[in-house]
PDB file of C-alpha atoms in Angstrom:
ATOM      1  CA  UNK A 705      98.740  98.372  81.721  1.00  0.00           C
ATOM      2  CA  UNK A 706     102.483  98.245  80.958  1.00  0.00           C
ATOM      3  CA  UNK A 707     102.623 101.676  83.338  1.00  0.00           C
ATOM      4  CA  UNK A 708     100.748  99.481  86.205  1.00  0.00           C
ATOM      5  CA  UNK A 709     102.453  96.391  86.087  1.00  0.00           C
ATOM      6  CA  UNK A 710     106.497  98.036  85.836  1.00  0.00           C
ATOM      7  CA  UNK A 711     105.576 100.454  88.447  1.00  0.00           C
ATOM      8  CA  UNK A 712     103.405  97.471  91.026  1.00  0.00           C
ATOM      9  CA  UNK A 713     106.462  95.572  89.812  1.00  0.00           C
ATOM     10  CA  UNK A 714     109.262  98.061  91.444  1.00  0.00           C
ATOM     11  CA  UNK A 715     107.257  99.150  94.199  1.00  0.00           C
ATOM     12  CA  UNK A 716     106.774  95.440  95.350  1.00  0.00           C
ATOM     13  CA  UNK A 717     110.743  95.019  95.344  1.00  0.00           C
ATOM     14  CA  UNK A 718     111.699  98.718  96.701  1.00  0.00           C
ATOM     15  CA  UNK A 719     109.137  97.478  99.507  1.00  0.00           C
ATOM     16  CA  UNK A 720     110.518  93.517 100.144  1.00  0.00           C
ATOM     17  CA  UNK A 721     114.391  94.970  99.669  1.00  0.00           C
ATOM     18  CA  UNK A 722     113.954  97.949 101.880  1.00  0.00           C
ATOM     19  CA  UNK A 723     112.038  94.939 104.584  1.00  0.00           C
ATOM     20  CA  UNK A 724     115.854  93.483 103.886  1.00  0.00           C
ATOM     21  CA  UNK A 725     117.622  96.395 104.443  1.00  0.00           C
ATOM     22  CA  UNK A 726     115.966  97.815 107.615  1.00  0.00           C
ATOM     23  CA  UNK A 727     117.062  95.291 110.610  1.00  0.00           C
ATOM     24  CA  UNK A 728     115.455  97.570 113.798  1.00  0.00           C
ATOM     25  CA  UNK A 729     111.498  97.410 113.234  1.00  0.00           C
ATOM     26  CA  UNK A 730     110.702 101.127 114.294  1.00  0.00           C
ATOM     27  CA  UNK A 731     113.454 103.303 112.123  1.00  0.00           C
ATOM     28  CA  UNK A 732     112.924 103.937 108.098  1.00  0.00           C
ATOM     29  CA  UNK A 733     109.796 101.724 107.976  1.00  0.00           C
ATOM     30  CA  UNK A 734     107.053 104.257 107.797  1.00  0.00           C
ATOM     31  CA  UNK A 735     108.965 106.219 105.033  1.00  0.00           C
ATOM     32  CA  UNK A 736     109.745 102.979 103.433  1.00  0.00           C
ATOM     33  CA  UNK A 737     106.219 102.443 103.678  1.00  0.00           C
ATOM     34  CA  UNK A 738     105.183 106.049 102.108  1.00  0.00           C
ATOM     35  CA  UNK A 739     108.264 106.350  99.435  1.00  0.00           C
ATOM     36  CA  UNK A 740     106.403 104.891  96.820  1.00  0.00           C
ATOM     37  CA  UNK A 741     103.259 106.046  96.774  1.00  0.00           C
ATOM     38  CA  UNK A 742     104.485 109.841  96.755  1.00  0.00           C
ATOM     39  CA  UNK A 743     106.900 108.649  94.242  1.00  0.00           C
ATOM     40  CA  UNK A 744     104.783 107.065  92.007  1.00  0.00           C
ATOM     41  CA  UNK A 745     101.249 109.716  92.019  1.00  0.00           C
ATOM     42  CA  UNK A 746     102.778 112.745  91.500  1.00  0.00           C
ATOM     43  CA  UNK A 747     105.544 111.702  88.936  1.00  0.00           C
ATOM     44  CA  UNK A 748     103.139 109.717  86.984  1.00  0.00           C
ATOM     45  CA  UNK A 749     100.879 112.952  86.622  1.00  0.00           C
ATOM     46  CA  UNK A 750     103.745 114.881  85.629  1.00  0.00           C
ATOM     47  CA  UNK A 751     104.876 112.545  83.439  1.00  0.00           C
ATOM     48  CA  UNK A 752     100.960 112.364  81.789  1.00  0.00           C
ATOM     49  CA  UNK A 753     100.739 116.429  81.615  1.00  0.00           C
ATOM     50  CA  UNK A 754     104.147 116.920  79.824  1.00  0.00           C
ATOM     51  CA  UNK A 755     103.101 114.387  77.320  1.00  0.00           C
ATOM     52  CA  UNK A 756      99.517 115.353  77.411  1.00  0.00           C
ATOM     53  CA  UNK A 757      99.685 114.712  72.863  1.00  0.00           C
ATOM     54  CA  UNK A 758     101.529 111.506  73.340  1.00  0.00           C
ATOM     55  CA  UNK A 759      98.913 109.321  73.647  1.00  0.00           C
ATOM     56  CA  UNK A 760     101.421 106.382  74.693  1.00  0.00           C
ATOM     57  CA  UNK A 761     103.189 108.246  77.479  1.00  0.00           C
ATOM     58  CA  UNK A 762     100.325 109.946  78.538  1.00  0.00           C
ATOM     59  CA  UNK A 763      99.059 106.557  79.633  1.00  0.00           C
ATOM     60  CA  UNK A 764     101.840 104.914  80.875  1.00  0.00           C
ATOM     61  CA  UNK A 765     102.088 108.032  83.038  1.00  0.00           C
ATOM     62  CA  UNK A 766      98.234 107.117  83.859  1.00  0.00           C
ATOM     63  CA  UNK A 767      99.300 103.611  84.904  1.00  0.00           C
ATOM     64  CA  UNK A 768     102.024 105.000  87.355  1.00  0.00           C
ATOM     65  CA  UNK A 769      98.710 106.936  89.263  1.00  0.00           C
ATOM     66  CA  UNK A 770      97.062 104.320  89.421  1.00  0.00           C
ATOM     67  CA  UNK A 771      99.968 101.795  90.715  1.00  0.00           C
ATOM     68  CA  UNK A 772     100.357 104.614  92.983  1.00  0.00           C
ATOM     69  CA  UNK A 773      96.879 103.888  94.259  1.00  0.00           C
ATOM     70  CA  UNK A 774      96.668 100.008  94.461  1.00  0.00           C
ATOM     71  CA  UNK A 775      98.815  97.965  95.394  1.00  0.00           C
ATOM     72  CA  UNK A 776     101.109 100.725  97.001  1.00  0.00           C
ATOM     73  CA  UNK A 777      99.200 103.093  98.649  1.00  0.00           C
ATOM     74  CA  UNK A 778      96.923  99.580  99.911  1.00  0.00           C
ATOM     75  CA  UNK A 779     100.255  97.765 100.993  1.00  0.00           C
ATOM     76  CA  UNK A 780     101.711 101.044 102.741  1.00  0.00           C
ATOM     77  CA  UNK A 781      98.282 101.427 104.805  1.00  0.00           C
ATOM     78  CA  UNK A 782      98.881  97.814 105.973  1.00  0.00           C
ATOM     79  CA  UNK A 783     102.597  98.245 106.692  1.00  0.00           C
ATOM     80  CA  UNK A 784     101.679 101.007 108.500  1.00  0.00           C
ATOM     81  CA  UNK A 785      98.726  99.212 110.116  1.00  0.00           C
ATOM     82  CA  UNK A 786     101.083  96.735 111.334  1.00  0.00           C
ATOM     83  CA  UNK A 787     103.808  99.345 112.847  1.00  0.00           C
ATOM     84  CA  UNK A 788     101.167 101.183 114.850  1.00  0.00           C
ATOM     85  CA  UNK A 789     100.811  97.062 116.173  1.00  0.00           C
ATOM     86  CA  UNK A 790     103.968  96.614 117.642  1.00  0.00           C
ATOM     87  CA  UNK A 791     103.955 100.154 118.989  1.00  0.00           C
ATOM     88  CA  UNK A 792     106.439 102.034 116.300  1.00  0.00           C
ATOM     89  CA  UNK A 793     104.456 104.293 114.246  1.00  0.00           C
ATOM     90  CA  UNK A 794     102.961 107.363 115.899  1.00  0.00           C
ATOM     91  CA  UNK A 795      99.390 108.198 115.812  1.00  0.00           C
ATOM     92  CA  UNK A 796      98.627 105.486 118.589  1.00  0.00           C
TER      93      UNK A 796
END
């Protein structure tokens, strides 16, 4: 849980200081959007295989794949959603 709640914790204020940041609504928002999901997955499984006989790392590393999952990936689909809206994201 501790692995869930710091990483929801920093991806929630990467994502409202990066909405700071970025004045123009189409440049850096779709990275923005993805940085923290492909930050968080991969680097928490890393994290949980190189401390596969630490049980406490292990799953902290556990909670950082999951946080990757919900609320980041969820909040990046609907940033994303919303950029596709007003015409900014491609795919449209």
């Amino acid at each position: 849980m501790l692995g869930w709640g710091l990483a929801a914790t920093a991806a929630l204020l990467v994502r409202f200081g990066g909405q700071l940041l970025l004045t123009d609504p189409c440049q850096g928002h779709t990275i923005l959007a993805l940085l923290t999901p492909l930050l968080l997955g991969p680097g928490g499984l890393a994290l949980t295989a190189s401390s596969w006989n630490d049980r406490p790392k292990a799953m902290f590393g556990l909670g950082l794949v999951m946080a990757s999952f919900l609320p980041t990936l969820l909040l990046s689909a609907y940033d994303i959603g919303q950029l596709r809206n007003i015409g900014c994201a491609g795919g449209t």
